Amino acid sequence: MKKVEVNIPGKNYSVLIEQHLFDRLEKIILSKKSNKNLFIVIDKKVLELHRTKIIRFVSNFPGKYFIHEFVSDESNKSFTSADKMYSNLISQKFGRDTLMLAIGGGITGDIAGFVASTFARGIQFIQIPTTLLAAIDSSIGGKTGINFSETKNIIGTFYQPEMVLIDTGFLKTLPEEEIICGIGEILKYAFLIDQKFFVTLRNNLSKLIKLDASFTSKIIELCIQFKGDIVVADEKEGSLRKILNLGHTFAHAIEIEQNYKIKHGKAVIIGLVCALDLSRRMEILDKKLFEEYLQLPLLLRNFISIDNFDADHIYEVMKRDKKGNNNSIKFVLINSIGEILVDVEAEESEVLQSIQQGIGYFKK
Ligand SMILES: NC(=O)c1ccc[n+]([C@@H]2O[C@H](COP(=O)([O-])OP(=O)(O)OC[C@H]3O[C@@H](n4cnc5c(N)ncnc54)[C@H](O)[C@@H]3O)[C@@H](O)[C@H]2O)c1
């Protein structure tokens, strides 16, 4: 079993990675002496695909449990869905001694984490990510949230889990589209970690698309180690943690402008291309590196297609994004791999050109 420690002061936790790890969940909960009243928020699709293993776990578990099924969709990452979770927690008589399990992708983890952090002023919470994206990114670091009024993740909390348990067996049922989405966030790390990671990824992308077991688990571990270190250094996103938003100012706005018809991970791939373009346009990134870096996200071009888009609308949505203050949009841009600039302001005309150019690569 692989183990990464996230040593946040006052809230240390482990991220465990192994195939079939879920089968040991009962032992893990009991040995940690965690609460035994389980409120399980589970992605409906995951329950359908992995029913036997989930039911085996709950029927053997020596405590109370309730299964709350959640249909994962950005439009359900909402107050209405959170309301249903609070209502079930109350009607099923769960109290402060509850352990919430979030079993699913990033949407399930984000909303369940938000409810866990606010119900009864905070209950114990374990993340069990079942998508590649959630395994390498969203389940780590304690950002929880819901979408509101055309703004992604605008309502939320920082709330660290008791632990993150990654059973790579769950990933086997992922459709190719979701693997590509997970790779989207992994590409972000390629620009953050180091040249070696970038080259390894570029030369082995097909292994990741096929979810080659040992390569995938190595990549998961490296991404988690990197994110964990960043979160430990800057839990509440004072400055350093902002580098993890590379490509995301564009991505969130594209998702909203496209009415969530494009999935988050794919929007991140397009957003990274827009961020590279803006970095080049503002002469932060030199031409030779730009051309080298661009090759990586463009390897996934055949998996993504955008029909029509309205660059002005995307720009308006960006202005509303929570990362902007005083109406100025702050960008995360790249000088070279591992050399990231945060809080960069840019001319509207240059941003609009980067939106046109960046999304243009993926136009049908
Ligand atoms: N909190 C953070 O730090 C953070 C970081 C990155 C992204 N996010 C958020 O994560 C969300 C995206 O996460 P996601 O891509 O995992 O989306 P998701 O949760 O919607 O999962 C994607 C799809 O895969 C299905 N699925 C899940 N597990 C499966 C499995 N094992 N087999 C088959 N199908 C499965 C789901 O039903 C869904 O249709 C976005 O809302 C984004 O904002 C949060």
Coordinates of N, CA and C in Angstrom, one line a residue, residues 204-334:
N204 N 4.4 9.0 -22.1 CA 3.6 7.8 -21.6 C 2.1 8.1 -21.5
L205 N 1.7 9.1 -22.2 CA 0.3 9.5 -22.1 C -0.7 8.3 -22.4
S206 N -0.3 7.5 -23.4 CA -1.2 6.4 -23.8 C -1.3 5.4 -22.6
K207 N -0.3 5.3 -21.8 CA -0.4 4.3 -20.7 C -1.4 4.8 -19.7
L208 N -1.5 6.1 -19.5 CA -2.4 6.7 -18.6 C -3.9 6.6 -19.2
I209 N -4.0 6.8 -20.5 CA -5.3 6.7 -21.1 C -5.9 5.3 -20.9
K210 N -5.0 4.3 -20.9 CA -5.4 2.9 -20.7 C -5.4 2.5 -19.3
L211 N -5.1 3.5 -18.4 CA -5.0 3.3 -17.0 C -4.1 2.1 -16.6
D212 N -3.0 2.0 -17.2 CA -1.9 1.0 -16.9 C -1.7 1.1 -15.4
A213 N -1.9 -0.1 -14.7 CA -2.0 0.0 -13.2 C -0.8 0.6 -12.5
S214 N 0.4 0.1 -12.9 CA 1.5 0.6 -12.1 C 1.9 2.1 -12.4
F215 N 1.8 2.4 -13.7 CA 2.1 3.8 -14.1 C 1.0 4.8 -13.5
T216 N -0.3 4.4 -13.5 CA -1.3 5.2 -13.0 C -1.1 5.4 -11.5
S217 N -0.8 4.4 -10.8 CA -0.7 4.6 -9.3 C 0.6 5.4 -9.0
K218 N 1.6 5.3 -9.8 CA 2.8 6.1 -9.6 C 2.4 7.6 -9.8
I219 N 1.7 7.9 -10.9 CA 1.3 9.3 -11.2 C 0.4 9.8 -10.1
I220 N -0.5 9.0 -9.6 CA -1.5 9.4 -8.5 C -0.6 9.8 -7.3
E221 N 0.3 9.0 -7.0 CA 1.1 9.2 -5.8 C 1.9 10.5 -5.9
L222 N 2.6 10.8 -7.1 CA 3.4 12.0 -7.3 C 2.5 13.2 -7.2
C223 N 1.3 13.2 -7.9 CA 0.4 14.3 -7.8 C 0.0 14.7 -6.4
I224 N -0.4 13.6 -5.7 CA -0.8 13.8 -4.3 C 0.3 14.4 -3.4
Q225 N 1.5 13.8 -3.6 CA 2.6 14.3 -2.8 C 2.8 15.8 -3.0
F226 N 2.8 16.2 -4.3 CA 3.0 17.6 -4.7 C 1.9 18.4 -4.1
K227 N 0.6 18.0 -4.3 CA -0.5 18.9 -3.8 C -0.5 18.9 -2.3
G228 N -0.2 17.8 -1.7 CA -0.1 17.7 -0.2 C 0.9 18.7 0.3
D229 N 2.0 18.8 -0.3 CA 3.1 19.7 0.2 C 2.6 21.2 0.0
I230 N 2.0 21.5 -1.1 CA 1.5 22.8 -1.3 C 0.4 23.2 -0.3
V231 N -0.5 22.3 0.0 CA -1.6 22.5 0.9 C -1.0 22.7 2.3
V232 N 0.0 21.9 2.7 CA 0.6 22.0 4.0 C 1.2 23.4 4.2
A233 N 1.9 23.9 3.1 CA 2.5 25.2 3.2 C 1.5 26.4 3.2
D234 N 0.4 26.2 2.5 CA -0.5 27.3 2.4 C -2.0 26.8 2.3
E235 N -2.5 26.3 3.4 CA -3.8 25.7 3.4 C -4.9 26.6 2.9
K236 N -4.9 27.8 3.3 CA -6.1 28.7 3.0 C -5.9 29.6 1.8
E237 N -4.9 29.2 0.9 CA -4.7 29.8 -0.3 C -4.3 31.3 -0.2
G238 N -3.3 31.6 0.7 CA -2.8 32.9 0.8 C -2.1 33.4 -0.5
S239 N -1.2 32.5 -0.9 CA -0.5 32.9 -2.2 C -0.1 31.6 -2.9
L240 N 0.8 30.8 -2.3 CA 1.4 29.6 -3.0 C 0.4 28.7 -3.6
R241 N -0.7 28.4 -2.8 CA -1.7 27.4 -3.3 C -2.4 27.9 -4.6
K242 N -2.3 29.2 -4.9 CA -2.9 29.7 -6.1 C -2.4 29.1 -7.3
I243 N -1.1 28.6 -7.3 CA -0.5 28.0 -8.5 C -1.4 26.8 -8.9
L244 N -2.1 26.2 -8.0 CA -2.9 25.0 -8.4 C -4.1 25.4 -9.2
N245 N -4.3 26.7 -9.4 CA -5.4 27.2 -10.2 C -5.0 27.5 -11.6
L246 N -3.8 27.0 -12.0 CA -3.3 27.3 -13.4 C -4.3 26.7 -14.4
G247 N -4.8 27.6 -15.3 CA -5.8 27.2 -16.3 C -7.2 27.3 -15.8
H248 N -7.4 27.5 -14.5 CA -8.8 27.3 -14.0 C -9.6 28.6 -14.1
T249 N -9.0 29.8 -14.2 CA -9.8 31.0 -14.4 C -10.5 30.9 -15.7
F250 N -9.8 30.4 -16.7 CA -10.4 30.2 -18.1 C -11.4 29.0 -18.0
A251 N -10.9 27.9 -17.3 CA -11.7 26.7 -17.3 C -13.1 26.9 -16.7
H252 N -13.2 27.5 -15.5 CA -14.4 27.7 -14.9 C -15.4 28.5 -15.7
A253 N -14.8 29.6 -16.4 CA -15.7 30.5 -17.2 C -16.2 29.7 -18.4
I254 N -15.3 28.9 -19.0 CA -15.7 28.1 -20.2 C -16.9 27.1 -19.8
E255 N -16.7 26.5 -18.6 CA -17.7 25.5 -18.2 C -19.1 26.2 -18.1
I256 N -19.1 27.4 -17.5 CA -20.3 28.2 -17.3 C -20.9 28.7 -18.6
E257 N -20.0 29.2 -19.4 CA -20.5 29.7 -20.7 C -21.1 28.6 -21.6
Q258 N -20.5 27.4 -21.4 CA -21.0 26.3 -22.2 C -22.1 25.5 -21.5
N259 N -22.6 26.2 -20.4 CA -23.7 25.6 -19.6 C -23.4 24.2 -19.1
Y260 N -22.2 24.0 -18.7 CA -21.7 22.7 -18.2 C -21.8 21.6 -19.2
K261 N -22.0 21.9 -20.5 CA -22.0 20.8 -21.4 C -20.6 20.2 -21.6
I262 N -19.6 21.0 -21.2 CA -18.2 20.5 -21.2 C -17.8 20.2 -19.8
K263 N -17.2 19.0 -19.6 CA -16.9 18.6 -18.2 C -15.6 19.4 -17.7
H264 N -15.5 19.5 -16.4 CA -14.5 20.2 -15.7 C -13.1 19.9 -16.2
G265 N -12.8 18.6 -16.2 CA -11.4 18.2 -16.6 C -11.0 18.6 -18.0
K266 N -12.0 18.5 -18.9 CA -11.8 18.9 -20.3 C -11.6 20.4 -20.4
A267 N -12.4 21.1 -19.6 CA -12.3 22.6 -19.6 C -11.0 23.0 -19.1
V268 N -10.4 22.2 -18.2 CA -9.1 22.5 -17.6 C -8.0 22.4 -18.8
I269 N -8.2 21.4 -19.6 CA -7.2 21.2 -20.7 C -7.2 22.4 -21.6
I270 N -8.5 22.9 -21.9 CA -8.6 24.1 -22.8 C -8.1 25.3 -22.0
G271 N -8.4 25.4 -20.8 CA -7.9 26.5 -19.9 C -6.4 26.6 -19.9
L272 N -5.8 25.4 -19.8 CA -4.3 25.4 -19.8 C -3.7 26.0 -21.1
V273 N -4.4 25.6 -22.2 CA -3.9 26.1 -23.5 C -4.1 27.7 -23.5
C274 N -5.2 28.1 -23.0 CA -5.5 29.6 -23.0 C -4.4 30.3 -22.1
A275 N -4.1 29.6 -21.0 CA -3.1 30.2 -20.0 C -1.7 30.3 -20.7
L276 N -1.4 29.2 -21.4 CA -0.1 29.2 -22.1 C -0.1 30.3 -23.1
D277 N -1.2 30.4 -23.8 CA -1.3 31.5 -24.9 C -1.1 32.9 -24.3
L278 N -1.8 33.1 -23.2 CA -1.7 34.4 -22.5 C -0.3 34.7 -22.0
S279 N 0.3 33.6 -21.4 CA 1.7 33.8 -20.9 C 2.6 34.2 -22.0
R280 N 2.4 33.6 -23.2 CA 3.2 33.9 -24.4 C 2.9 35.3 -24.9
R281 N 1.7 35.6 -24.9 CA 1.2 36.9 -25.5 C 1.8 38.0 -24.6
M282 N 1.9 37.8 -23.3 CA 2.4 38.8 -22.4 C 3.9 38.7 -22.2
E283 N 4.5 37.9 -23.0 CA 6.0 37.7 -23.0 C 6.5 37.2 -21.7
I284 N 5.7 36.5 -21.0 CA 6.2 35.9 -19.7 C 6.8 34.5 -20.1
L285 N 6.3 33.9 -21.1 CA 6.8 32.6 -21.6 C 7.4 32.8 -23.0
D286 N 8.7 32.3 -23.2 CA 9.3 32.5 -24.5 C 8.7 31.5 -25.6
K287 N 8.9 31.9 -26.8 CA 8.2 31.3 -28.0 C 8.6 29.8 -28.0
K288 N 9.9 29.5 -27.8 CA 10.4 28.1 -28.0 C 9.7 27.2 -26.9
L289 N 9.7 27.7 -25.6 CA 9.1 26.9 -24.6 C 7.6 26.8 -24.8
F290 N 7.0 27.9 -25.3 CA 5.5 27.9 -25.5 C 5.2 26.7 -26.5
E291 N 6.0 26.6 -27.6 CA 5.7 25.6 -28.6 C 5.9 24.2 -28.0
E292 N 6.9 24.0 -27.2 CA 7.1 22.7 -26.5 C 6.0 22.4 -25.6
Y293 N 5.6 23.3 -24.8 CA 4.6 23.1 -23.7 C 3.2 22.8 -24.4
L294 N 2.9 23.5 -25.4 CA 1.6 23.4 -26.1 C 1.4 22.0 -26.6
Q295 N 2.5 21.3 -27.0 CA 2.3 19.9 -27.5 C 1.6 19.0 -26.6
L296 N 1.8 19.2 -25.3 CA 1.2 18.2 -24.4 C -0.3 18.2 -24.3
P297 N -0.9 19.4 -24.0 CA -2.4 19.4 -24.0 C -3.0 19.1 -25.4
L298 N -2.2 19.5 -26.5 CA -2.8 19.2 -27.8 C -2.8 17.7 -28.2
L299 N -2.0 16.9 -27.4 CA -2.1 15.5 -27.6 C -3.5 14.9 -27.4
L300 N -4.3 15.7 -26.6 CA -5.6 15.3 -26.2 C -6.7 15.9 -27.1
R301 N -6.3 16.6 -28.1 CA -7.2 17.4 -28.9 C -8.3 16.6 -29.5
N302 N -8.0 15.3 -29.9 CA -9.1 14.5 -30.5 C -10.2 14.1 -29.5
F303 N -9.9 14.3 -28.3 CA -10.9 13.9 -27.3 C -11.9 15.0 -26.9
I304 N -11.6 16.2 -27.4 CA -12.4 17.4 -26.9 C -12.9 18.1 -28.2
S305 N -14.2 18.5 -28.1 CA -14.6 19.4 -29.2 C -15.6 20.4 -28.7
I306 N -15.4 21.7 -29.1 CA -16.3 22.7 -28.7 C -17.0 23.2 -29.9
D307 N -18.3 23.5 -29.8 CA -19.0 23.9 -30.9 C -18.9 25.4 -31.1
N308 N -19.9 26.1 -30.5 CA -19.8 27.6 -30.6 C -19.4 28.1 -29.2
F309 N -18.8 29.3 -29.2 CA -18.5 29.9 -27.9 C -18.5 31.4 -28.1
D310 N -18.8 32.1 -26.9 CA -18.9 33.5 -27.0 C -17.8 34.1 -26.1
A311 N -16.7 34.6 -26.7 CA -15.5 35.0 -25.9 C -15.9 36.1 -24.9
D312 N -16.8 37.0 -25.3 CA -17.1 38.1 -24.5 C -17.8 37.6 -23.2
H313 N -18.7 36.6 -23.4 CA -19.4 36.1 -22.3 C -18.5 35.4 -21.3
I314 N -17.5 34.7 -21.9 CA -16.5 34.0 -21.1 C -15.7 35.0 -20.2
Y315 N -15.4 36.1 -20.9 CA -14.7 37.2 -20.2 C -15.5 37.8 -19.0
E316 N -16.8 38.0 -19.3 CA -17.7 38.5 -18.3 C -17.8 37.6 -17.1
V317 N -17.9 36.3 -17.4 CA -18.0 35.3 -16.3 C -16.7 35.3 -15.5
M318 N -15.5 35.5 -16.2 CA -14.2 35.5 -15.4 C -14.2 36.7 -14.5
K319 N -14.8 37.8 -14.9 CA -14.8 39.0 -14.0 C -15.5 38.7 -12.7
R320 N -16.5 37.8 -12.8 CA -17.3 37.5 -11.6 C -16.6 36.5 -10.7
D321 N -15.6 35.8 -11.3 CA -14.9 34.7 -10.5 C -14.4 35.2 -9.2
K322 N -14.5 34.3 -8.2 CA -14.1 34.8 -6.9 C -12.6 35.2 -6.7
K323 N -11.8 34.7 -7.7 CA -10.4 35.0 -7.5 C -10.0 36.5 -7.9
G324 N -11.0 37.2 -8.5 CA -10.8 38.6 -8.9 C -11.2 39.5 -7.8
N325 N -10.5 40.6 -7.6 CA -10.9 41.6 -6.7 C -11.0 42.9 -7.4
N326 N -11.9 43.8 -7.0 CA -12.1 45.1 -7.6 C -12.2 45.0 -9.1
N327 N -12.9 44.0 -9.5 CA -13.2 43.9 -10.9 C -12.0 43.5 -11.8
S328 N -10.8 43.3 -11.2 CA -9.7 42.9 -12.0 C -9.5 41.4 -11.9
I329 N -9.3 40.8 -13.1 CA -9.1 39.4 -13.1 C -7.7 39.0 -12.8
K330 N -7.5 38.1 -11.9 CA -6.1 37.7 -11.6 C -5.8 36.4 -12.2
F331 N -4.7 36.3 -13.0 CA -4.4 35.1 -13.7 C -3.2 34.4 -13.1
V332 N -3.2 33.1 -13.3 CA -2.0 32.3 -12.9 C -1.3 32.0 -14.2
L333 N -0.1 32.4 -14.4 CA 0.6 32.3 -15.7 C 1.9 31.6 -15.5
I334 N 2.5 31.2 -16.6 CA 3.7 30.3 -16.5 C 4.9 31.0 -17.2

